[in-house]
Structure formats: C-alpha cells, structure tokens
Short mmCIF file of N, CA and C and ligand atoms in Angstrom, two decimals:
data_model
loop_
_atom_site.label_atom_id
_atom_site.label_comp_id
_atom_site.label_asym_id
_atom_site.label_seq_id
_atom_site.Cartn_x
_atom_site.Cartn_y
_atom_site.Cartn_z
N MET A 1 37.96 -35.13 17.59
CA MET A 1 37.86 -34.70 19.13
C MET A 1 37.10 -33.81 19.16
N LYS A 2 36.25 -33.81 20.95
CA LYS A 2 35.24 -33.01 21.28
C LYS A 2 36.06 -31.26 21.72
N ASP A 3 35.00 -30.64 21.20
CA ASP A 3 35.79 -29.35 21.71
C ASP A 3 35.80 -28.98 23.41
N LEU A 4 36.78 -29.24 23.99
CA LEU A 4 36.86 -29.32 25.15
C LEU A 4 36.20 -28.21 26.23
N ASP A 5 36.39 -26.91 24.95
CA ASP A 5 35.56 -25.03 26.16
C ASP A 5 34.41 -25.75 25.96
N THR A 6 33.16 -26.42 25.58
CA THR A 6 32.40 -26.55 25.61
C THR A 6 31.82 -27.13 27.18
N LYS A 7 31.50 -26.05 28.07
CA LYS A 7 31.00 -27.28 29.43
C LYS A 7 30.11 -26.35 29.36
N MET A 8 29.30 -27.75 30.18
CA MET A 8 27.72 -27.18 30.81
C MET A 8 27.77 -26.14 31.93
N ALA A 9 26.38 -24.80 31.91
CA ALA A 9 26.64 -24.07 32.76
C ALA A 9 25.73 -24.48 33.73
N PHE A 10 26.16 -25.29 35.44
CA PHE A 10 25.49 -25.96 36.21
C PHE A 10 25.00 -24.54 37.18
N SER A 11 25.69 -23.58 37.33
CA SER A 11 24.66 -22.30 38.26
C SER A 11 24.28 -21.79 37.45
N LYS A 12 22.66 -22.14 37.73
CA LYS A 12 21.20 -21.56 37.08
C LYS A 12 21.11 -20.62 37.97
N MET A 13 20.47 -19.38 37.48
CA MET A 13 19.86 -18.09 38.34
C MET A 13 18.98 -18.63 39.19
N LYS A 14 18.68 -18.26 40.66
CA LYS A 14 17.93 -19.01 41.03
C LYS A 14 16.74 -17.57 41.56
N TYR A 15 15.98 -17.71 41.58
CA TYR A 15 15.01 -16.89 42.59
C TYR A 15 14.19 -17.02 44.00
N CYS A 16 14.42 -16.40 44.70
CA CYS A 16 13.64 -16.84 46.22
C CYS A 16 12.18 -17.08 45.84
N PRO A 17 11.48 -17.79 46.47
CA PRO A 17 9.59 -18.07 46.01
C PRO A 17 9.41 -17.73 47.13
N ASP A 18 9.77 -16.49 48.40
CA ASP A 18 9.58 -15.98 49.13
C ASP A 18 9.56 -14.07 48.33
N CYS A 19 10.22 -14.60 48.34
CA CYS A 19 10.87 -12.73 48.11
C CYS A 19 11.30 -12.18 46.83
N GLY A 20 11.30 -12.78 46.05
CA GLY A 20 11.20 -13.03 44.70
C GLY A 20 12.33 -12.12 44.06
N ILE A 21 13.66 -12.13 44.80
CA ILE A 21 14.78 -11.70 44.95
C ILE A 21 16.02 -12.82 44.19
N LYS A 22 16.63 -12.30 43.60
CA LYS A 22 18.19 -13.31 43.16
C LYS A 22 18.34 -13.82 44.21
N MET A 23 18.96 -15.59 44.17
CA MET A 23 19.78 -15.71 45.32
C MET A 23 20.96 -16.04 44.73
N ILE A 24 21.56 -16.30 46.31
CA ILE A 24 23.26 -15.69 45.94
C ILE A 24 23.53 -17.49 46.15
N TYR A 25 24.81 -17.73 45.10
CA TYR A 25 25.38 -19.37 44.96
C TYR A 25 26.45 -18.79 46.59
N LYS A 26 26.36 -19.76 47.13
CA LYS A 26 27.23 -20.15 48.28
C LYS A 26 27.82 -21.13 47.88
N HIS A 27 27.70 -22.49 47.81
CA HIS A 27 29.26 -23.01 47.22
C HIS A 27 27.90 -24.63 47.11
N ALA A 28 28.54 -25.82 46.56
CA ALA A 28 28.34 -26.60 46.23
C ALA A 28 26.95 -26.97 45.79
N GLY A 29 26.03 -26.04 45.07
CA GLY A 29 25.24 -26.47 44.31
C GLY A 29 24.16 -25.66 45.77
N ILE A 30 24.48 -25.09 46.37
CA ILE A 30 23.44 -24.47 47.14
C ILE A 30 23.00 -23.03 47.35
N TYR A 31 22.28 -22.01 47.90
CA TYR A 31 21.98 -21.23 47.26
C TYR A 31 21.22 -20.61 48.42
N GLU A 32 21.54 -19.64 48.28
CA GLU A 32 20.44 -18.70 49.36
C GLU A 32 20.06 -17.43 49.55
N CYS A 33 19.23 -17.33 49.80
CA CYS A 33 18.29 -15.64 49.87
C CYS A 33 19.19 -14.57 50.65
N PRO A 34 19.65 -13.22 50.11
CA PRO A 34 20.34 -12.36 51.04
C PRO A 34 19.03 -11.82 51.79
N GLN A 35 17.67 -11.85 51.71
CA GLN A 35 16.97 -11.38 52.32
C GLN A 35 16.47 -12.05 53.34
N CYS A 36 15.81 -13.21 53.52
CA CYS A 36 15.44 -13.95 53.95
C CYS A 36 15.92 -15.08 54.88
N GLY A 37 17.28 -15.53 54.05
CA GLY A 37 17.92 -16.71 54.29
C GLY A 37 17.47 -18.17 54.16
N LYS A 38 16.39 -18.42 52.84
CA LYS A 38 15.96 -19.30 52.96
C LYS A 38 16.85 -20.34 51.63
N MET A 39 17.37 -21.14 51.69
CA MET A 39 17.83 -22.11 50.97
C MET A 39 16.85 -23.29 50.06
N ASP A 40 17.66 -22.92 48.97
CA ASP A 40 17.63 -23.65 47.32
C ASP A 40 18.83 -24.69 46.59
N LYS A 41 18.39 -25.54 46.18
CA LYS A 41 19.57 -26.75 45.87
C LYS A 41 19.48 -26.43 44.42
N ASP A 42 20.52 -26.56 43.60
CA ASP A 42 20.35 -27.04 42.03
C ASP A 42 20.71 -28.41 41.95
N ASP A 43 20.38 -29.04 40.63
CA ASP A 43 20.98 -30.09 40.47
C ASP A 43 21.98 -30.60 41.14
N PHE A 44 22.97 -29.92 40.84
CA PHE A 44 24.37 -30.45 41.88
C PHE A 44 24.30 -30.35 43.35
N GLY A 45 23.71 -29.46 44.07
CA GLY A 45 23.35 -29.66 45.06
C GLY A 45 22.33 -30.54 45.74
N LYS A 46 21.64 -30.87 45.03
CA LYS A 46 20.63 -32.33 45.31
C LYS A 46 20.97 -33.70 45.53
N VAL A 47 22.35 -33.60 44.19
CA VAL A 47 23.34 -34.87 44.44
C VAL A 47 24.24 -35.22 44.95
N LYS A 48 24.82 -34.32 45.63
CA LYS A 48 25.32 -33.90 46.63
C LYS A 48 25.25 -33.71 47.84
N THR A 49 24.08 -33.18 48.12
CA THR A 49 23.58 -33.41 49.71
C THR A 49 23.30 -34.71 49.96
N PHE A 50 22.83 -35.43 48.91
CA PHE A 50 21.96 -36.26 49.15
C PHE A 50 23.15 -37.92 48.98
N LEU A 51 24.73 -37.29 48.60
CA LEU A 51 25.60 -38.52 48.75
C LEU A 51 26.11 -38.32 50.11
N ASP A 52 26.39 -37.05 50.67
CA ASP A 52 26.79 -36.33 52.04
C ASP A 52 25.53 -37.25 53.19
N GLU A 53 24.52 -37.43 52.89
CA GLU A 53 23.87 -37.61 54.08
C GLU A 53 23.69 -39.40 53.80
N ASN A 54 24.28 -39.93 52.92
CA ASN A 54 24.00 -41.47 52.40
C ASN A 54 24.58 -41.87 52.00
N GLY A 55 26.39 -41.15 51.92
CA GLY A 55 27.33 -42.35 51.62
C GLY A 55 27.02 -42.76 50.24
N PRO A 56 27.90 -43.85 49.90
CA PRO A 56 28.48 -44.22 48.31
C PRO A 56 27.13 -44.91 47.96
N THR A 57 26.48 -44.61 46.34
CA THR A 57 25.35 -45.41 46.59
C THR A 57 24.67 -45.05 44.63
N PRO A 58 24.26 -46.27 44.31
CA PRO A 58 24.46 -46.69 43.35
C PRO A 58 23.52 -45.22 42.67
N ALA A 59 23.87 -45.29 40.82
CA ALA A 59 23.80 -43.81 40.41
C ALA A 59 22.09 -44.07 40.21
N ALA A 60 21.90 -44.73 39.74
CA ALA A 60 20.24 -45.25 39.36
C ALA A 60 19.43 -44.73 40.77
N ILE A 61 19.38 -45.22 41.85
CA ILE A 61 19.41 -44.81 42.86
C ILE A 61 19.25 -43.13 43.24
N VAL A 62 20.25 -42.35 42.93
CA VAL A 62 20.46 -40.91 42.79
C VAL A 62 19.49 -40.35 42.22
N SER A 63 19.62 -40.64 40.85
CA SER A 63 18.63 -39.73 40.08
C SER A 63 17.60 -39.98 40.78
N GLN A 64 16.69 -41.87 41.45
CA GLN A 64 15.33 -41.57 41.66
C GLN A 64 15.07 -40.94 42.81
N GLU A 65 16.32 -41.05 43.93
CA GLU A 65 16.04 -40.07 44.83
C GLU A 65 16.00 -39.04 44.74
N THR A 66 16.91 -38.64 44.00
CA THR A 66 17.15 -36.68 44.08
C THR A 66 16.14 -36.14 42.61
N GLY A 67 15.53 -36.79 41.68
CA GLY A 67 14.72 -36.39 40.76
C GLY A 67 16.19 -35.53 39.45
N VAL A 68 17.56 -36.35 40.04
CA VAL A 68 17.85 -35.94 38.92
C VAL A 68 18.47 -36.70 37.71
N PRO A 69 17.99 -36.31 36.35
CA PRO A 69 18.12 -37.11 35.67
C PRO A 69 19.60 -37.72 35.67
N MET A 70 20.00 -39.26 35.31
CA MET A 70 20.87 -39.81 34.62
C MET A 70 21.96 -38.62 33.91
N ILE A 71 21.40 -38.33 33.09
CA ILE A 71 22.34 -37.90 31.81
C ILE A 71 22.95 -36.68 32.64
N THR A 72 22.80 -35.94 33.24
CA THR A 72 23.30 -34.83 34.49
C THR A 72 24.01 -35.73 35.34
N ILE A 73 23.90 -36.34 36.49
CA ILE A 73 24.48 -36.93 36.76
C ILE A 73 26.03 -37.29 35.99
N ASN A 74 25.23 -38.83 34.97
CA ASN A 74 26.89 -38.45 34.21
C ASN A 74 27.77 -36.98 33.50
N GLU A 75 26.80 -36.17 33.03
CA GLU A 75 27.92 -34.95 33.06
C GLU A 75 28.66 -34.31 34.61
N PHE A 76 27.97 -34.86 35.65
CA PHE A 76 29.13 -34.33 36.90
C PHE A 76 30.39 -35.30 36.57
N LEU A 77 30.11 -36.30 36.66
CA LEU A 77 31.16 -37.46 36.56
C LEU A 77 32.04 -36.93 35.63
N ARG A 78 31.79 -36.26 34.49
CA ARG A 78 32.37 -36.15 33.02
C ARG A 78 33.34 -35.18 33.82
N LEU A 79 32.51 -34.05 34.05
CA LEU A 79 33.29 -32.51 34.85
C LEU A 79 34.53 -32.68 36.00
N GLY A 80 33.64 -34.61 37.29
CA GLY A 80 34.97 -34.08 38.20
C GLY A 80 34.47 -33.97 39.16
N LYS A 81 33.27 -33.43 39.20
CA LYS A 81 32.02 -32.93 40.22
C LYS A 81 31.90 -33.69 41.59
N VAL A 82 31.37 -35.46 40.91
CA VAL A 82 31.43 -36.71 41.35
C VAL A 82 32.26 -37.62 41.72
N GLU A 83 32.31 -38.46 42.02
CA GLU A 83 33.57 -39.49 41.67
C GLU A 83 33.25 -41.06 41.83
N ILE A 84 33.18 -42.29 41.02
CA ILE A 84 32.61 -43.26 41.41
C ILE A 84 34.29 -43.64 42.68
N PRO A 85 33.52 -44.24 43.44
CA PRO A 85 34.39 -44.82 44.10
C PRO A 85 35.38 -46.09 44.31
N GLU A 86 36.76 -46.06 44.66
CA GLU A 86 37.57 -47.31 44.21
C GLU A 86 36.59 -49.03 44.13
N ASN A 87 35.93 -48.96 44.74
CA ASN A 87 35.62 -50.34 45.49
C ASN A 87 34.37 -50.32 44.46
N SER A 88 34.18 -49.48 43.55
CA SER A 88 33.13 -50.07 42.84
C SER A 88 33.68 -51.08 41.38
N ASP A 89 32.53 -51.91 41.24
CA ASP A 89 32.56 -53.38 39.61
C ASP A 89 32.48 -52.44 38.59
N VAL A 90 32.17 -51.10 38.36
CA VAL A 90 31.98 -50.20 37.31
C VAL A 90 32.54 -49.49 37.16
N PHE A 91 33.08 -48.72 35.61
CA PHE A 91 33.28 -47.25 36.09
C PHE A 91 33.32 -46.79 34.52
N ILE A 92 33.59 -45.71 34.79
CA ILE A 92 33.60 -44.67 32.97
C ILE A 92 34.76 -45.11 32.14
N LYS A 93 34.44 -44.52 31.10
CA LYS A 93 35.16 -44.74 30.07
C LYS A 93 36.11 -43.75 29.61
N CYS A 94 37.65 -43.96 29.59
CA CYS A 94 38.54 -42.85 29.23
C CYS A 94 37.85 -42.97 27.83
N GLU A 95 37.58 -41.01 27.30
CA GLU A 95 36.86 -41.17 25.85
C GLU A 95 37.77 -41.64 24.76
N LYS A 96 38.97 -41.48 25.25
CA LYS A 96 40.36 -41.88 24.13
C LYS A 96 40.48 -42.93 23.56
N CYS A 97 40.65 -43.63 24.76
CA CYS A 97 41.10 -44.83 25.16
C CYS A 97 40.02 -46.45 25.73
N GLY A 98 39.25 -45.99 26.25
CA GLY A 98 38.51 -46.39 26.82
C GLY A 98 38.49 -46.91 28.01
N THR A 99 39.86 -46.89 29.56
CA THR A 99 40.05 -47.80 29.36
C THR A 99 38.99 -47.13 30.93
N ASP A 100 39.25 -47.70 32.03
CA ASP A 100 38.32 -47.42 32.92
C ASP A 100 39.17 -46.21 33.83
N ILE A 101 38.31 -44.76 33.79
CA ILE A 101 38.40 -43.82 34.98
C ILE A 101 37.22 -43.61 35.79
N ARG A 102 37.73 -43.23 36.86
CA ARG A 102 36.87 -42.73 38.10
C ARG A 102 36.02 -41.91 37.47
N TYR A 103 36.34 -40.77 37.08
CA TYR A 103 35.58 -39.78 37.17
C TYR A 103 36.04 -38.65 35.98
N GLY A 104 35.36 -37.65 35.48
CA GLY A 104 36.78 -37.05 34.88
C GLY A 104 36.14 -37.54 32.94
N ARG A 105 36.80 -37.05 31.86
CA ARG A 105 36.50 -37.49 30.57
C ARG A 105 37.98 -38.17 30.17
N TYR A 106 39.07 -38.25 30.19
CA TYR A 106 40.10 -38.74 30.17
C TYR A 106 41.27 -39.03 30.49
N CYS A 107 41.73 -40.59 30.76
CA CYS A 107 42.70 -41.16 31.59
C CYS A 107 44.17 -39.83 31.68
N PRO A 108 44.97 -40.24 33.14
CA PRO A 108 45.88 -39.07 32.37
C PRO A 108 46.81 -39.47 31.99
N GLU A 109 47.02 -40.75 30.71
CA GLU A 109 47.89 -41.17 29.54
C GLU A 109 47.46 -40.16 29.11
N CYS A 110 45.83 -40.00 28.35
CA CYS A 110 45.48 -39.80 27.03
C CYS A 110 45.89 -38.21 27.44
N ILE A 111 45.50 -37.36 28.87
CA ILE A 111 45.45 -36.48 29.05
C ILE A 111 46.83 -35.94 28.11
N LYS A 112 47.76 -36.51 28.63
CA LYS A 112 48.94 -35.88 28.28
C LYS A 112 49.10 -36.14 27.04
N SER A 113 48.98 -36.05 25.96
CA SER A 113 49.17 -36.31 24.93
C SER A 113 47.83 -35.40 24.23
N LEU A 114 47.21 -35.62 25.14
CA LEU A 114 45.92 -34.29 24.49
C LEU A 114 46.40 -32.53 24.84
N SER A 115 47.28 -32.96 26.24
CA SER A 115 47.25 -31.69 26.67
C SER A 115 48.16 -30.84 25.66
N ASN A 116 49.17 -31.49 24.76
CA ASN A 116 50.41 -30.81 23.57
C ASN A 116 49.38 -30.37 23.10
N LYS A 117 48.23 -30.98 22.21
CA LYS A 117 47.59 -30.40 21.08
C LYS A 117 46.91 -29.08 21.76
N ILE A 118 46.01 -29.18 22.94
CA ILE A 118 45.07 -28.11 22.92
C ILE A 118 46.04 -27.46 24.46
N ARG A 119 47.14 -27.41 24.37
CA ARG A 119 48.09 -26.35 25.34
C ARG A 119 48.10 -25.38 26.19
N GLY A 120 47.56 -26.22 27.38
CA GLY A 120 47.62 -25.40 28.42
C GLY A 120 45.93 -25.40 28.87
N ALA A 121 45.09 -25.73 28.08
CA ALA A 121 43.72 -25.31 28.23
C ALA A 121 43.10 -26.37 29.24
N LEU A 122 42.32 -25.98 29.56
CA LEU A 122 41.59 -27.10 30.51
C LEU A 122 41.97 -28.56 31.11
N ALA A 123 42.90 -28.49 30.63
CA ALA A 123 43.61 -29.91 31.23
C ALA A 123 43.25 -30.08 33.05
N GLU A 124 43.45 -29.64 33.72
CA GLU A 124 42.68 -30.22 35.29
C GLU A 124 41.30 -30.14 35.50
N ASP A 125 40.20 -29.73 34.38
CA ASP A 125 38.70 -30.10 34.97
C ASP A 125 38.79 -31.74 33.82
N VAL A 126 39.36 -32.02 32.59
CA VAL A 126 38.85 -33.20 31.99
C VAL A 126 39.42 -34.46 32.47
N VAL A 127 41.25 -34.26 33.06
CA VAL A 127 41.51 -35.37 33.49
C VAL A 127 40.94 -36.43 34.65
N GLY A 128 40.64 -37.90 34.30
CA GLY A 128 40.26 -38.04 35.38
C GLY A 128 41.33 -39.22 36.50
N GLU A 129 40.94 -40.17 37.02
CA GLU A 129 42.10 -40.35 37.87
C GLU A 129 41.77 -42.34 38.14
N LYS A 130 42.17 -43.14 37.25
CA LYS A 130 42.39 -44.39 37.01
C LYS A 130 41.92 -45.00 38.63
N PRO A 131 41.09 -46.37 38.61
CA PRO A 131 40.82 -46.94 39.91
C PRO A 131 42.20 -47.97 39.52
N ARG A 132 42.37 -47.75 41.00
CA ARG A 132 44.19 -48.39 41.75
C ARG A 132 43.49 -50.20 41.51
N ARG A 133 42.59 -50.89 41.96
CA ARG A 133 42.06 -51.88 41.62
C ARG A 133 41.95 -52.83 40.49
N LYS A 134 43.26 -53.76 39.88
CA LYS A 134 42.76 -53.63 38.38
C LYS A 134 41.35 -55.20 38.59
N ARG A 135 40.35 -54.24 37.12
CA ARG A 135 39.17 -55.63 37.61
C ARG A 135 39.62 -56.52 36.76
N ILE A 136 38.89 -57.86 37.15
CA ILE A 136 39.03 -58.67 35.98
C ILE A 136 37.78 -59.18 35.02
N GLY A 137 38.21 -59.93 33.91
CA GLY A 137 36.82 -60.48 33.75
C GLY A 137 36.48 -59.39 32.61
N GLU A 138 35.18 -59.94 32.06
CA GLU A 138 34.55 -58.70 30.63
C GLU A 138 34.29 -57.30 31.88
N GLN A 139 33.68 -56.45 30.52
CA GLN A 139 32.89 -55.36 31.14
C GLN A 139 31.33 -55.77 31.01
N ASP A 140 30.74 -55.31 31.81
CA ASP A 140 29.16 -55.23 31.36
C ASP A 140 28.90 -53.86 31.98
N ASN A 141 27.98 -53.07 30.60
CA ASN A 141 27.98 -52.26 30.34
C ASN A 141 26.52 -51.84 30.71
N ASN A 142 25.43 -52.80 31.37
CA ASN A 142 24.18 -52.81 31.77
C ASN A 142 24.63 -52.71 33.41
N LYS A 143 26.04 -52.83 33.86
CA LYS A 143 25.88 -52.77 35.32
C LYS A 143 25.91 -51.33 35.76
N MET A 144 25.46 -51.04 37.42
CA MET A 144 25.02 -49.67 37.80
C MET A 144 26.33 -49.14 37.87
N PHE A 145 27.05 -48.30 38.23
CA PHE A 145 27.74 -47.22 38.36
C PHE A 145 27.69 -47.13 40.15
N PHE A 146 28.32 -47.28 41.75
CA PHE A 146 27.84 -46.29 41.94
C PHE A 146 28.54 -44.68 42.40
N LEU A 147 27.72 -43.72 42.85
CA LEU A 147 28.68 -42.35 42.40
C LEU A 147 28.95 -41.87 44.22
N ASP A 148 30.02 -41.24 43.99
CA ASP A 148 30.49 -40.74 45.70
C ASP A 148 30.99 -38.99 45.15
N LYS A 149 31.17 -38.87 46.57
CA LYS A 149 31.49 -37.06 46.26
C LYS A 149 32.67 -36.81 46.08
N ARG A 150 33.00 -36.41 45.63
CA ARG A 150 34.99 -35.81 45.46
C ARG A 150 35.36 -35.29 46.52
N ARG A 151 36.31 -35.63 47.49
CA ARG A 151 37.30 -35.29 48.59
C ARG A 151 37.87 -34.05 48.22
ZN1 ZN B 1 13.82 -14.53 50.01
ZN1 ZN B 2 42.76 -42.91 27.82
#
C-alpha cells in the first residue's frame, strides 16, 4: 500500500513579476500581489480557469491548452481537485480493486476497508465516486478521458 500521507504540494510560492514581493494565495490556484493587485495562477489555477471557461474538455486538450503536463492533471484527479464527468466513456481506476471512479484514489467500498487500517487518516481526500452509469464492453485504456471541475 502506498503512503497516504505523501501529498504533492501544489501551493508553490509565487512572486509578483513587477514588485518582486510574495503573492498571496487567494483560492483555486489563483494568487494576487498585495501591492499592485496583479493576478497569477499555478498549474491548478490554469486548469480550473480553463474548465470554468470551456466546460468539460478532454484531458489531453486541457493539457495542451494550459501547458500543464498530463502527469500533473492526473495528480489533480487523484486528489479530487478535478473530476471526470458522469457521461464520460473512460474513467480512472480505483488503485485497489480497479473499478471505475471519477476522481480520487479509491472507490467507496475499498476506502471502507482501508480506513479501518489507517484509522481516521485522510480518508476524505482519497475517496472517489463511482459513475452512476454502468459501462458496457471492454475498457479501452488508450481512450482519453474528459475533465471537469469539482462542483
Ligand atoms: Zn505586484
Ligand atoms: Zn476499489
């Protein structure tokens, strides 16, 4: 089992390109300079803003348009910062049993058995949601999944 405590730090330090002082983290990956009010975005801010403006979009396009690497986008999905919409044909997998989930790392069933072991650790952060629609047919792992922001 992977260490549930190893979370990536997305809130990196940002400095205002004009004033050179530390920018303040506002929300959803958006930073603001306390002096001149200039806004800047980290990778999550870029993805979130793109999805706000464009709606559900294939992950590859999001990556292309925002310049945020796929590996980072996958990490956002695993952390539940973004999700795959209900009507998608392709989902990510529960890391334990391999069932489809829309975001997170484990399906609700697996998190139950896992949380008995980890006792109150980060269950909320890693539990995903299964798509309600049952898929028919074989999984095609080369198919690209869509991304949506979390509601
Ligand atoms: Zn500034
Ligand atoms: Zn599972």
